[in-house]
Tab-separated table of C-alpha atoms and ligand atoms in Angstrom:
chain	number	residue	atom	x	y	z
J	1	MET	CA	0.000	0.000	0.000
J	2	LYS	CA	1.193	3.478	-0.831
J	3	ILE	CA	1.140	6.114	1.888
J	4	PHE	CA	0.320	9.727	1.119
J	5	ILE	CA	0.712	12.437	3.721
J	6	ASP	CA	-2.558	14.286	4.289
J	7	SER	CA	-1.203	17.715	5.081
J	8	ALA	CA	-0.394	21.141	3.686
J	9	ASP	CA	2.260	21.755	6.332
J	10	ILE	CA	5.573	22.010	4.553
J	11	ASP	CA	7.647	20.875	7.562
J	12	GLU	CA	5.521	17.757	8.047
J	13	ILE	CA	5.631	16.955	4.345
J	14	LYS	CA	9.395	17.371	4.250
J	15	LEU	CA	9.896	15.049	7.221
J	16	ALA	CA	7.632	12.370	5.770
J	17	PHE	CA	9.642	12.407	2.513
J	18	ASP	CA	12.974	12.531	4.368
J	19	TRP	CA	11.946	9.412	6.281
J	20	GLY	CA	11.273	7.653	2.988
J	21	ILE	CA	7.706	6.675	3.814
J	22	ALA	CA	5.684	9.082	1.671
J	23	ASP	CA	4.456	8.243	-1.814
J	24	GLY	CA	2.431	11.409	-2.348
J	25	VAL	CA	0.564	14.295	-0.727
J	26	THR	CA	-3.106	15.187	-0.377
J	27	THR	CA	-4.334	18.621	0.630
J	28	ASN	CA	-7.753	20.185	1.021
J	29	PRO	CA	-8.929	23.754	1.739
J	30	SER	CA	-9.115	23.131	5.507
J	31	LEU	CA	-5.573	21.698	5.677
J	32	LEU	CA	-4.314	24.609	3.588
J	33	LYS	CA	-6.058	27.116	5.856
J	34	ALA	CA	-4.394	25.580	8.931
J	35	ALA	CA	-0.964	25.624	7.252
J	36	VAL	CA	-1.360	29.206	6.021
J	37	ASN	CA	-2.454	30.368	9.485
J	38	ARG	CA	0.579	28.664	11.056
J	39	GLN	CA	2.901	30.477	8.634
J	40	ILE	CA	1.261	33.846	9.290
J	41	LYS	CA	1.351	33.263	13.071
J	42	ALA	CA	5.064	32.494	12.798
J	43	GLY	CA	5.480	35.915	11.157
J	44	LYS	CA	6.463	34.424	7.794
J	45	ASN	CA	5.578	36.160	4.542
J	46	LEU	CA	3.342	33.910	2.533
J	47	ASP	CA	3.284	33.711	-1.234
J	48	ILE	CA	0.795	30.894	-1.717
J	49	ARG	CA	2.018	30.083	-5.230
J	50	GLU	CA	5.619	29.719	-4.032
J	51	TYR	CA	4.445	27.798	-0.965
J	52	LEU	CA	2.604	25.253	-3.117
J	53	LYS	CA	5.545	25.061	-5.498
J	54	SER	CA	7.779	24.090	-2.571
J	55	ILE	CA	5.376	21.316	-1.578
J	56	LEU	CA	5.394	20.004	-5.145
J	57	GLU	CA	9.189	20.097	-5.227
J	58	ILE	CA	9.477	18.146	-1.983
J	59	ALA	CA	7.061	15.551	-3.363
J	60	GLY	CA	9.336	15.076	-6.392
J	61	LYS	CA	7.651	12.839	-8.907
J	62	THR	CA	4.971	11.605	-6.488
J	63	PRO	CA	1.354	12.808	-6.838
J	64	VAL	CA	0.093	15.919	-5.018
J	65	SER	CA	-3.634	16.686	-4.803
J	66	LEU	CA	-4.765	20.309	-4.905
J	67	GLU	CA	-8.487	20.844	-4.408
J	68	VAL	CA	-10.797	23.245	-6.214
J	69	THR	CA	-12.754	25.776	-4.171
J	70	GLU	CA	-15.340	26.608	-6.819
J	71	THR	CA	-18.638	24.726	-6.652
J	72	SER	CA	-20.193	25.014	-10.121
J	73	ALA	CA	-19.175	22.812	-13.063
J	74	GLU	CA	-17.826	25.805	-15.027
J	75	GLY	CA	-16.011	27.198	-11.982
J	76	MET	CA	-14.423	23.879	-10.982
J	77	LEU	CA	-13.368	23.151	-14.553
J	78	GLU	CA	-11.783	26.568	-15.075
J	79	GLN	CA	-10.067	26.510	-11.665
J	80	GLY	CA	-8.902	22.925	-12.064
J	81	GLU	CA	-7.358	23.681	-15.463
J	82	ARG	CA	-5.770	26.887	-14.121
J	83	ILE	CA	-4.182	25.187	-11.093
J	84	TYR	CA	-2.954	22.322	-13.251
J	85	ASP	CA	-1.455	24.653	-15.879
J	86	MET	CA	0.198	26.760	-13.177
J	87	PHE	CA	2.177	23.883	-11.668
J	88	HIS	CA	2.200	21.037	-14.151
J	89	GLN	CA	5.067	22.303	-16.287
J	90	ALA	CA	7.458	22.646	-13.371
J	91	SER	CA	6.514	19.613	-11.363
J	92	ASN	CA	4.474	17.191	-13.473
J	93	ASN	CA	2.893	15.693	-10.345
J	94	VAL	CA	-0.304	17.678	-9.724
J	95	ASN	CA	-3.734	16.123	-9.622
J	96	ILE	CA	-6.925	18.078	-9.119
J	97	LYS	CA	-9.265	17.218	-6.280
J	98	ILE	CA	-12.912	17.429	-7.302
J	99	PRO	CA	-15.853	16.721	-4.978
J	100	VAL	CA	-17.969	13.859	-6.289
J	101	ASN	CA	-20.985	16.111	-5.783
J	102	PRO	CA	-20.634	19.826	-5.017
J	103	ALA	CA	-24.285	20.343	-3.962
J	104	PHE	CA	-24.955	21.621	-0.426
J	105	GLN	CA	-28.339	19.957	-0.085
J	106	ASN	CA	-30.746	17.597	-1.784
J	107	GLU	CA	-32.736	20.380	-3.436
J	108	ASP	CA	-29.706	21.789	-5.282
J	109	THR	CA	-29.395	21.151	-9.004
J	110	THR	CA	-25.617	20.668	-9.074
J	111	HIS	CA	-25.389	16.973	-8.119
J	112	PHE	CA	-23.826	15.997	-11.435
J	113	ASP	CA	-21.363	18.876	-11.685
J	114	GLY	CA	-18.527	16.947	-9.996
J	115	ILE	CA	-18.914	13.958	-12.305
J	116	LYS	CA	-19.080	16.204	-15.392
J	117	VAL	CA	-15.842	17.938	-14.392
J	118	ILE	CA	-14.050	14.655	-13.620
J	119	LYS	CA	-14.836	13.479	-17.152
J	120	LYS	CA	-13.754	16.762	-18.767
J	121	LEU	CA	-10.474	17.055	-16.854
J	122	THR	CA	-9.655	13.383	-17.419
J	123	GLU	CA	-10.248	13.754	-21.156
J	124	GLN	CA	-7.664	16.542	-21.186
J	125	GLY	CA	-5.140	14.269	-19.451
J	126	ILE	CA	-5.495	16.069	-16.107
J	127	PRO	CA	-5.554	13.488	-13.310
J	128	VAL	CA	-8.401	13.830	-10.803
J	129	ASN	CA	-8.718	12.809	-7.167
J	130	CYS	CA	-12.461	12.481	-6.570
J	131	THR	CA	-13.107	13.506	-2.986
J	132	LEU	CA	-15.884	13.436	-0.362
J	133	ILE	CA	-16.889	9.857	-1.188
J	134	PHE	CA	-19.394	8.468	1.327
J	135	SER	CA	-20.956	5.583	-0.601
J	136	PRO	CA	-19.683	2.817	-2.899
J	137	GLU	CA	-22.189	4.043	-5.485
J	138	GLN	CA	-20.481	7.434	-5.620
J	139	ALA	CA	-17.152	5.625	-6.036
J	140	LEU	CA	-18.564	3.550	-8.914
J	141	LEU	CA	-19.681	6.663	-10.806
J	142	ALA	CA	-16.359	8.428	-10.126
J	143	ALA	CA	-14.519	5.407	-11.552
J	144	LYS	CA	-16.735	5.377	-14.642
J	145	ALA	CA	-16.132	9.119	-15.173
J	146	GLY	CA	-12.388	8.347	-15.189
J	147	ALA	CA	-11.075	9.547	-11.810
J	148	THR	CA	-7.433	8.572	-11.251
J	149	PHE	CA	-7.940	8.506	-7.477
J	150	ILE	CA	-11.109	8.025	-5.429
J	151	SER	CA	-11.150	9.070	-1.776
J	152	PRO	CA	-13.663	7.485	0.617
J	153	PHE	CA	-13.676	9.423	3.924
J	154	ALA	CA	-13.526	6.652	6.518
J	155	GLY	CA	-13.250	8.713	9.713
J	156	ARG	CA	-16.187	10.920	8.837
J	157	VAL	CA	-18.391	7.844	8.254
J	158	ASP	CA	-17.565	6.670	11.774
J	159	ASP	CA	-18.300	10.174	13.119
J	160	ASP	CA	-21.702	10.085	11.450
J	161	LEU	CA	-22.601	6.626	12.791
J	162	ARG	CA	-21.585	7.605	16.337
J	163	LYS	CA	-23.315	10.968	16.155
J	164	ASN	CA	-26.578	9.449	14.908
J	165	ALA	CA	-26.407	6.952	17.787
J	166	GLY	CA	-26.082	9.881	20.234
J	167	GLU	CA	-22.591	8.842	21.329
J	168	GLU	CA	-19.873	11.109	22.709
J	169	PHE	CA	-16.526	10.597	20.996
J	170	GLN	CA	-13.161	12.092	20.139
J	171	LYS	CA	-12.193	12.463	16.499
J	172	SER	CA	-9.258	10.086	16.957
J	173	ASP	CA	-11.248	7.321	18.744
J	174	TYR	CA	-11.084	3.879	17.133
J	175	TYR	CA	-14.311	2.574	15.576
J	176	PRO	CA	-14.424	-1.142	14.691
J	177	ALA	CA	-14.334	-2.058	10.999
J	178	GLU	CA	-17.059	-4.650	11.551
J	179	GLY	CA	-19.351	-1.989	13.035
J	180	ARG	CA	-21.021	-1.674	16.401
J	181	GLU	CA	-24.439	-2.512	17.829
J	182	LYS	CA	-26.627	-0.177	19.811
J	183	ASN	CA	-29.701	-1.598	21.577
J	184	GLY	CA	-29.243	-4.842	19.645
J	185	LYS	CA	-29.157	-3.081	16.247
J	186	LEU	CA	-26.114	-2.687	14.025
J	187	LEU	CA	-25.383	0.997	13.396
J	188	GLU	CA	-25.326	1.599	9.652
J	189	ASP	CA	-25.745	4.136	6.862
J	190	ASN	CA	-27.583	2.488	3.991
J	191	GLY	CA	-25.714	-0.763	4.685
J	192	ILE	CA	-22.318	0.792	5.443
J	193	VAL	CA	-21.326	-0.215	8.977
J	194	SER	CA	-18.020	1.677	9.333
J	195	GLY	CA	-15.582	3.866	7.460
J	196	ILE	CA	-13.390	0.856	6.738
J	197	ASP	CA	-16.431	-1.036	5.475
J	198	LEU	CA	-16.923	1.818	2.978
J	199	VAL	CA	-13.256	1.587	1.912
J	200	CYS	CA	-13.534	-2.222	1.479
J	201	LYS	CA	-16.659	-1.952	-0.670
J	202	CYS	CA	-15.098	0.761	-2.859
J	203	VAL	CA	-11.999	-1.425	-3.337
J	204	ASP	CA	-14.176	-4.464	-4.148
J	205	ILE	CA	-16.077	-2.624	-6.876
J	206	ILE	CA	-12.903	-1.236	-8.467
J	207	GLU	CA	-11.250	-4.674	-8.455
J	208	LEU	CA	-14.326	-6.604	-9.525
J	209	TYR	CA	-14.706	-4.600	-12.740
J	210	GLY	CA	-11.035	-3.760	-13.306
J	211	TYR	CA	-11.418	0.038	-13.202
J	212	LYS	CA	-8.108	1.877	-13.402
J	213	SER	CA	-8.879	4.210	-10.474
J	214	GLU	CA	-6.966	3.804	-7.221
J	215	ILE	CA	-8.763	3.972	-3.890
J	216	ILE	CA	-7.291	6.364	-1.347
J	217	ALA	CA	-8.503	5.509	2.163
J	218	ALA	CA	-8.905	9.055	3.505
J	219	SER	CA	-9.964	10.717	6.739
J	220	LEU	CA	-8.021	8.086	8.691
J	221	ARG	CA	-7.607	9.083	12.317
J	222	ASN	CA	-5.628	6.397	14.160
J	223	THR	CA	-3.181	3.545	13.652
J	224	ARG	CA	-5.609	0.640	13.977
J	225	GLN	CA	-7.894	2.143	11.368
J	226	THR	CA	-4.822	2.533	9.126
J	227	ARG	CA	-3.998	-1.155	9.619
J	228	GLU	CA	-7.548	-2.057	8.639
J	229	ALA	CA	-7.317	0.207	5.598
J	230	ALA	CA	-4.149	-1.667	4.579
J	231	LEU	CA	-5.884	-5.020	5.054
J	232	SER	CA	-8.868	-3.809	3.027
J	233	GLY	CA	-6.659	-3.721	-0.066
J	234	ALA	CA	-6.873	0.072	-0.405
J	235	HIS	CA	-4.249	1.087	-2.956
J	236	ILE	CA	-3.306	4.139	-0.901
J	237	ALA	CA	-3.877	5.483	2.606
J	238	THR	CA	-3.554	9.207	3.118
J	239	LEU	CA	-2.463	9.904	6.675
J	240	PRO	CA	-2.157	12.926	8.932
J	241	PHE	CA	1.395	13.345	10.200
J	242	GLY	CA	0.309	12.519	13.770
J	243	VAL	CA	-0.973	9.098	12.692
J	244	ILE	CA	2.269	8.394	10.786
J	245	LYS	CA	4.257	9.138	13.940
J	246	ASP	CA	1.953	7.024	16.129
J	247	MET	CA	2.421	4.028	13.809
J	248	LEU	CA	5.964	3.554	15.091
J	249	LYS	CA	5.151	3.669	18.795
J	250	HIS	CA	4.695	0.627	21.056
J	251	HIS	CA	5.259	0.259	24.808
J	252	LYS	CA	6.983	-3.121	24.306
J	253	THR	CA	9.405	-1.517	21.844
J	254	TYR	CA	10.346	1.038	24.538
J	255	GLU	CA	10.682	-1.741	27.125
J	256	GLY	CA	12.857	-3.791	24.767
J	257	MET	CA	15.088	-0.787	24.044
J	258	LYS	CA	15.607	-0.215	27.758
J	259	ALA	CA	16.494	-3.878	28.355
J	260	PHE	CA	18.900	-4.079	25.396
J	261	THR	CA	20.688	-0.845	26.256
J	262	ALA	CA	21.035	-2.004	29.877
J	263	ASP	CA	22.727	-5.191	28.635
J	264	ILE	CA	25.354	-3.577	26.422
J	265	VAL	CA	28.831	-4.950	27.116
J	266	GLU	CA	31.715	-2.579	26.379
J	267	GLU	CA	33.604	-5.191	24.327
J	268	TYR	CA	30.709	-5.391	21.886
J	269	ALA	CA	29.873	-1.672	21.852
J	270	ASN	CA	33.493	-0.818	21.063
J	271	LEU	CA	33.890	-3.494	18.405
J	272	LYS	CA	36.123	-2.016	15.682
G	1	G3P	O1	-8.123	13.130	3.445
G	1	G3P	C1	-9.274	13.766	3.866
G	1	G3P	C2	-9.049	14.361	5.177
G	1	G3P	O2	-8.209	15.475	5.121
G	1	G3P	C3	-10.253	14.637	5.979
G	1	G3P	O3	-9.899	14.231	7.237
G	1	G3P	O4	-10.049	13.995	9.652
G	1	G3P	O5	-10.958	16.052	8.533
G	1	G3P	O6	-12.111	13.862	8.301
G	1	G3P	P1	-10.816	14.556	8.491
């Protein structure tokens, strides 16, 4: 499984690439806002174009997702093309993140605008990461429209299931892949019992019909969920830096380190 870093923080991105564990980067407007605010707070001058260029340089040849902020088909298409043209020449690793459906509510008439734009960008050879996927059906249509990447948001599915069940929870709390019962009933959203269940079903559909799209397990919040994403066969997991760091930690590793360092004999340590 490839690992992308889900961040717009240049220091985090640099570390992940320095450690040799990153195969790409995903950003979104909220991550970019947090990174920009951090820069401004640190008193740094921010030229957003240069800032993004630096991220693309660090990523080298690996893919970097930049999301549109427009919400109409025309707006997303124009912005997607503009962002791609701005960076593609120099870095050749940009893909454009398009929401599968940019509508704000059921009554809106823009439900198909995301799909239309995915098709148009793909036809021009601009790779698309289709984002905000919450059902396997959305993933199926994104694959048919030609999306290079498809991003089911696992953590936010778990949030929704817990919230609808009236539970209190922290964003980073683990939620079991097999789902959870409340009052003898399995919590579910139209048959989806967890975020990882959504990822698995998206992967199954892609594999079953041989679509070229790759599934990015997104909105992952903790290490166990990441493990389950890996076991689901997701092609990629995009991870916040905190989760990447947590993946290396284990109390028995610390205990073992203490025991081994206590047992070091000088003759061996000074072996020349
Ligand atoms: O990759 C999508 C991600 O940035 C959203 O994560 O934790 O805000 O649901 P989260």
